[in-house]
PDB file of C-alpha atoms in Angstrom:
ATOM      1  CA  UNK A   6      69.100-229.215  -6.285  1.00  0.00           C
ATOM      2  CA  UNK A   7      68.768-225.333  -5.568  1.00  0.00           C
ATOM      3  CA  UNK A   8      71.365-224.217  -8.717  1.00  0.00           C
ATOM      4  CA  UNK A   9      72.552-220.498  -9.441  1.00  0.00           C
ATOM      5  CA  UNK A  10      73.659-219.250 -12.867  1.00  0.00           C
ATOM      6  CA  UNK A  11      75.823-216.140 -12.799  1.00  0.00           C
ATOM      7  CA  UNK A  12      76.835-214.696 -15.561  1.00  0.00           C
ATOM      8  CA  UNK A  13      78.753-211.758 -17.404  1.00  0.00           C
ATOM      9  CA  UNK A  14      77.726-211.067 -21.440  1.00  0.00           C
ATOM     10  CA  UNK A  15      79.263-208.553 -24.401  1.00  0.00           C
ATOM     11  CA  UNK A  16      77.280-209.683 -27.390  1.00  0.00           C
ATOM     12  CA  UNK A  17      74.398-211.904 -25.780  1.00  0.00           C
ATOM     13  CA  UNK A  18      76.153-215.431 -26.173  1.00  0.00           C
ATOM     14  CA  UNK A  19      76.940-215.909 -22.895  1.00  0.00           C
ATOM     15  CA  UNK A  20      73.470-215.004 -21.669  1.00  0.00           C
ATOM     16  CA  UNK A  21      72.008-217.278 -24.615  1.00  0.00           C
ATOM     17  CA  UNK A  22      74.073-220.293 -23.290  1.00  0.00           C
ATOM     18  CA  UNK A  23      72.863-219.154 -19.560  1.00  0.00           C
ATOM     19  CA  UNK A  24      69.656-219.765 -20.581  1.00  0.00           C
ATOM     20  CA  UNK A  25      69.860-222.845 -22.542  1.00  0.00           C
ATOM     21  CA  UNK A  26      71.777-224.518 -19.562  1.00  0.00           C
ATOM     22  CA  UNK A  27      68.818-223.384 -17.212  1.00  0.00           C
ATOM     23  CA  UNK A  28      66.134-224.741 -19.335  1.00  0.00           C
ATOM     24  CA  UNK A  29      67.545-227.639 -19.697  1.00  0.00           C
ATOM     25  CA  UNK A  30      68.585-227.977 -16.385  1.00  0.00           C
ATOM     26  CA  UNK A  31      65.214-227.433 -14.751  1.00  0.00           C
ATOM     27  CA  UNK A  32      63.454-229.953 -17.161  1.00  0.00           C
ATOM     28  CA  UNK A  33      65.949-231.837 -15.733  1.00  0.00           C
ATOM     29  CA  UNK A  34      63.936-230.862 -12.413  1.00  0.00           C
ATOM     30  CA  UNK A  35      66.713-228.488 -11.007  1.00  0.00           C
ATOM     31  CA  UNK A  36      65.547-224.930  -9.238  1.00  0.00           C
ATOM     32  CA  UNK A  37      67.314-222.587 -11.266  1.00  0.00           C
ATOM     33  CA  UNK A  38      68.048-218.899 -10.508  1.00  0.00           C
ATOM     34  CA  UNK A  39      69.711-216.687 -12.886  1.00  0.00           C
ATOM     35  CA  UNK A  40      71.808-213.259 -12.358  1.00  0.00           C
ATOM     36  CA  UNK A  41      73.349-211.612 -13.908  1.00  0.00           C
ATOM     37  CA  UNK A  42      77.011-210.507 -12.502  1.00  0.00           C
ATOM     38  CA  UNK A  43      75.978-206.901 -11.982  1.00  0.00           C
ATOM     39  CA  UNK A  44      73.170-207.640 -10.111  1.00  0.00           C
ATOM     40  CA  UNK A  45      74.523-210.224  -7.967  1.00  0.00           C
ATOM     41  CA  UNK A  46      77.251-210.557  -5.396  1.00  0.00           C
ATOM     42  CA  UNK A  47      78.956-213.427  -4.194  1.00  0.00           C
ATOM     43  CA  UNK A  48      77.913-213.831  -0.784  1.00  0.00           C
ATOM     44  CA  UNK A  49      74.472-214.710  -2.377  1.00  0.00           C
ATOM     45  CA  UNK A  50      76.577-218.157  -3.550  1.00  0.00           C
ATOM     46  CA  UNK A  51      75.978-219.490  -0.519  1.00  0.00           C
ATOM     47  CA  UNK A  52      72.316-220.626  -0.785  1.00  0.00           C
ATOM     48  CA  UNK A  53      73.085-222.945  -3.635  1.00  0.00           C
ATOM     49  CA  UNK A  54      73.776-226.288  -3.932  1.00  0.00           C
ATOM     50  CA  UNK A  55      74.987-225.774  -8.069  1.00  0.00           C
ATOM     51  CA  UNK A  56      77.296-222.809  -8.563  1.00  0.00           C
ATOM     52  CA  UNK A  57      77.390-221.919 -12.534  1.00  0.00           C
ATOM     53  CA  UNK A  58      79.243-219.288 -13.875  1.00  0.00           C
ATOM     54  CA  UNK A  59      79.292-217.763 -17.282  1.00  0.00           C
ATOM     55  CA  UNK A  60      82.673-215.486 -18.100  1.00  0.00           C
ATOM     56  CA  UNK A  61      82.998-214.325 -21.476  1.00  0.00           C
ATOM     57  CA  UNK A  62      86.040-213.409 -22.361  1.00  0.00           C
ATOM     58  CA  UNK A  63      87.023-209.989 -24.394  1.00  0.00           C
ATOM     59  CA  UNK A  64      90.546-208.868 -25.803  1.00  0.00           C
ATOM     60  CA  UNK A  65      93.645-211.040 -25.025  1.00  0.00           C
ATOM     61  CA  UNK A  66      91.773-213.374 -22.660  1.00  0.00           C
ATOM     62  CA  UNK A  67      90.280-210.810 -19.837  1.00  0.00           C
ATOM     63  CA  UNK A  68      87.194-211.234 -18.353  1.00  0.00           C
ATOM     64  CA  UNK A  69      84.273-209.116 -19.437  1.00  0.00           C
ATOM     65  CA  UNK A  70      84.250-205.737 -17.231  1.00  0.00           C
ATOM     66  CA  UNK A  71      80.668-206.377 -15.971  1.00  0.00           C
ATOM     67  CA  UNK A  72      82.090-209.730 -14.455  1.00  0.00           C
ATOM     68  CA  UNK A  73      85.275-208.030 -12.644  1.00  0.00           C
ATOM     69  CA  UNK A  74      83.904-206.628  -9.633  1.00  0.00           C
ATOM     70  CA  UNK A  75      82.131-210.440  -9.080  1.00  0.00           C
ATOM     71  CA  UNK A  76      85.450-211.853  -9.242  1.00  0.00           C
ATOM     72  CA  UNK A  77      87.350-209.535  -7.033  1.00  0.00           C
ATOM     73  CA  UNK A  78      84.845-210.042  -4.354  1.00  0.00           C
ATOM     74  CA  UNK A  79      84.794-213.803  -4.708  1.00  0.00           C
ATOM     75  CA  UNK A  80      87.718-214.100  -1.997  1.00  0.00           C
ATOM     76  CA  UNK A  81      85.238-213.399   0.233  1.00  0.00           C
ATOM     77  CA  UNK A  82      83.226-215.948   0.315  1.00  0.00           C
ATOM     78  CA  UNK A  83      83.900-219.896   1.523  1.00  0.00           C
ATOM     79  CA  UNK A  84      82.624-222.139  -1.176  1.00  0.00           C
ATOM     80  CA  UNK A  85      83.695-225.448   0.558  1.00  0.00           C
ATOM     81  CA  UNK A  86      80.740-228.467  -0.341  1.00  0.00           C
ATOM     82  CA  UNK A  87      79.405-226.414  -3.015  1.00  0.00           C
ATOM     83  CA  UNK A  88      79.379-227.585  -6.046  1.00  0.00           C
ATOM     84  CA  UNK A  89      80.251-226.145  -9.773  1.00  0.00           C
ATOM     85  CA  UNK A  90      81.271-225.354 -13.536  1.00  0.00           C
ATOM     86  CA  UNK A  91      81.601-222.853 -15.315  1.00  0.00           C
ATOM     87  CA  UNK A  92      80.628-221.971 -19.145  1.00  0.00           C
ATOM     88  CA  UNK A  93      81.609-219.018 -22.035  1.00  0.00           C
ATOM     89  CA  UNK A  94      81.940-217.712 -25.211  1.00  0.00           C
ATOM     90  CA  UNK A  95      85.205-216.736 -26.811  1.00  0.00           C
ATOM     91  CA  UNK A  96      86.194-215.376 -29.996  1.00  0.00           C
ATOM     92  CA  UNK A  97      89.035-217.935 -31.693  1.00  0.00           C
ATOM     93  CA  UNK A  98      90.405-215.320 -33.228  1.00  0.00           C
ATOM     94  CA  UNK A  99      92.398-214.264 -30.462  1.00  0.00           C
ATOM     95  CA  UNK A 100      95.408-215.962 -29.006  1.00  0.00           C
ATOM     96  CA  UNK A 101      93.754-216.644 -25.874  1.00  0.00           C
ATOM     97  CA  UNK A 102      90.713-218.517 -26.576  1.00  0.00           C
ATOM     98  CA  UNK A 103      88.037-218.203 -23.775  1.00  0.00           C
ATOM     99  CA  UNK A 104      90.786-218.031 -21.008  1.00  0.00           C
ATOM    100  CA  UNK A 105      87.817-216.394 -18.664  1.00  0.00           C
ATOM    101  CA  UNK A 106      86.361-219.807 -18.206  1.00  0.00           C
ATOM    102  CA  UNK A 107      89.505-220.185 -16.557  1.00  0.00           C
ATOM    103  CA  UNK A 108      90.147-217.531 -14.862  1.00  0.00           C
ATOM    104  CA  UNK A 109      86.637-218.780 -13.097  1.00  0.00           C
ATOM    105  CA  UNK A 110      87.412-221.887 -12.980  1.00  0.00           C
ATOM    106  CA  UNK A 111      90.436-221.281 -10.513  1.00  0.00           C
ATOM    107  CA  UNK A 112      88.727-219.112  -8.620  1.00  0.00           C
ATOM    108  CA  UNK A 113      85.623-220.685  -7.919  1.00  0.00           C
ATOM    109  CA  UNK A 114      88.733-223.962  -6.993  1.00  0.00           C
ATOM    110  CA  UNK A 115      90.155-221.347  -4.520  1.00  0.00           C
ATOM    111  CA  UNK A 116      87.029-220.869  -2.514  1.00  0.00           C
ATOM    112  CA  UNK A 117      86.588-224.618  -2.042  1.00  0.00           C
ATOM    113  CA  UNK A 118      84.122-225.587  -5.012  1.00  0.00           C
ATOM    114  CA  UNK A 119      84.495-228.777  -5.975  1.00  0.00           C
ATOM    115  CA  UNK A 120      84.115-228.313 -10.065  1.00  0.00           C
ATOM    116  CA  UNK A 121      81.734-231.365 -11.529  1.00  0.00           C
ATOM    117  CA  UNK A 122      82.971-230.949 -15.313  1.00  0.00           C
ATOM    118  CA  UNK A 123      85.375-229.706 -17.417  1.00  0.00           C
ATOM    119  CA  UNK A 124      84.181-225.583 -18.379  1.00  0.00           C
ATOM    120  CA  UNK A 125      82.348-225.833 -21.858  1.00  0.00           C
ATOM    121  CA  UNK A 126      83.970-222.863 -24.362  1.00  0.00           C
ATOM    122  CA  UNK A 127      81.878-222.004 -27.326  1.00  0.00           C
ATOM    123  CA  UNK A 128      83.386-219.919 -30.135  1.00  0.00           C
ATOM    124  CA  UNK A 129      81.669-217.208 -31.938  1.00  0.00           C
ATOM    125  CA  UNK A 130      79.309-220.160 -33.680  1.00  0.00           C
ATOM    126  CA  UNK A 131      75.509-220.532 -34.743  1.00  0.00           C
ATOM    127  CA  UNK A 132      73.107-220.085 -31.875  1.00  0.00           C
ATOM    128  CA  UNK A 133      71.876-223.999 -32.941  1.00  0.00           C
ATOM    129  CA  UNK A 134      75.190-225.280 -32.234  1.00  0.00           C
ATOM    130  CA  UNK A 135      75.825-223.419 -28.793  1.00  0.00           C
ATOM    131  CA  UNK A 136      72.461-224.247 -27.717  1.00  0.00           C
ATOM    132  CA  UNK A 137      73.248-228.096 -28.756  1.00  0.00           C
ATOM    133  CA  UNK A 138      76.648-227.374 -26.947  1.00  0.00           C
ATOM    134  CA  UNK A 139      74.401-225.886 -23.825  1.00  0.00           C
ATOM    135  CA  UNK A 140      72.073-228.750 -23.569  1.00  0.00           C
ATOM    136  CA  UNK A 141      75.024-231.509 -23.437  1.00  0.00           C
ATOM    137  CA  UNK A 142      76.396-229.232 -21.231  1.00  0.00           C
ATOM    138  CA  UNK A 143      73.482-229.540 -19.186  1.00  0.00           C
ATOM    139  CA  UNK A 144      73.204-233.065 -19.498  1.00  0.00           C
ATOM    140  CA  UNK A 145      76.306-234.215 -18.685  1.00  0.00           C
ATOM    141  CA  UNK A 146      76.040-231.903 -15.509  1.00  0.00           C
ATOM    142  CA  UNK A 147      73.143-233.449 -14.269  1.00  0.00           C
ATOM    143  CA  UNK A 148      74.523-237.066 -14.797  1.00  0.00           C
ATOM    144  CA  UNK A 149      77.616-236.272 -12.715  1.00  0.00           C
ATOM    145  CA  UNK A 150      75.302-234.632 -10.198  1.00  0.00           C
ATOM    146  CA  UNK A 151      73.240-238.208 -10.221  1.00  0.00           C
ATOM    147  CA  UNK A 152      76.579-240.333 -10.305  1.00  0.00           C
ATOM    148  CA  UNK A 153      77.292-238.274  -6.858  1.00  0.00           C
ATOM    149  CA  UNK A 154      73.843-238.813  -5.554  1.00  0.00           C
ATOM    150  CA  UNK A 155      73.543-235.249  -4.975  1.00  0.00           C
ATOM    151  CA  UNK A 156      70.040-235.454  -7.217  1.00  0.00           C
ATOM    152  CA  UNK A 157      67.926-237.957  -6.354  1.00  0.00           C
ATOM    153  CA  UNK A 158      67.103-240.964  -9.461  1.00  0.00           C
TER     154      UNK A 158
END
């Protein structure tokens, strides 16, 4: 299953759980591409199967300003039969707690991706637990992907 992870990062979380999900995911025997926001755009969406996105979130819920221009253009592009889910690191300190995994989560609804799994928020935690986080994550991803027959056995 031809899989893209996009994804936006502050402190290097976001990118760590980025590339936890994709290892896991292509020992899983996924192709995996990963971008970063910046260097991406999402017309590019298209030629996946698997749409991940990784939003942190910053301040009082916002998305990260390297993930802004991604999401503005998103409108533009007709996600119907694609597939998704969407991934980030927040800082429980604030009020709103990794509200860019939502923010993503709606949008990527809007466009006509049908999400596979609730989004996985990490706090500001150990890099064992996120990647233990990342790889279950990962797993139950690819099970749900199986259970649709999307993947074959």
């Amino acid at each position: 299953m031809k899989t893209i992870i996009v994804y936006s990062t502050m402190t290097g979380t976001t990118e760590f759980m980025a590339e936890q999900i994709a290892a896991a995911l292509t020992e899983a025997g996924y192709a995996v591409d990963i971008a970063e926001s910046t260097n991406t755009s999402p017309r590019e969406l298209a030629g996946y199967d698997l749409i991940l996105i990784g939003a942190n979130t910053w301040d009082e819920g916002d998305l990260w300003d390297e993930m802004i221009d991604f999401y503005e253009e998103l409108p533009e592009v007709d996600l119907t039969g694609k597939k998704g889910a969407v991934f980030g690191a927040g800082d429980s300190f604030y009020e709103h707690f990794a509200t860019a995994v939502d923010t993503m989560e709606e949008a990527l609804k809007k466009q006509g991706c049908e999400l596979l799994l609730d989004g996985l928020k990490v706090d500001v935690i150990p890099d064992e637990e996120i990647e233990t986080a990342c790889k279950d994550f990962a797993r139950k991803l690819d099970l749900r992907c199986r259970e649709l027959g999307l993947v074959q056995q």
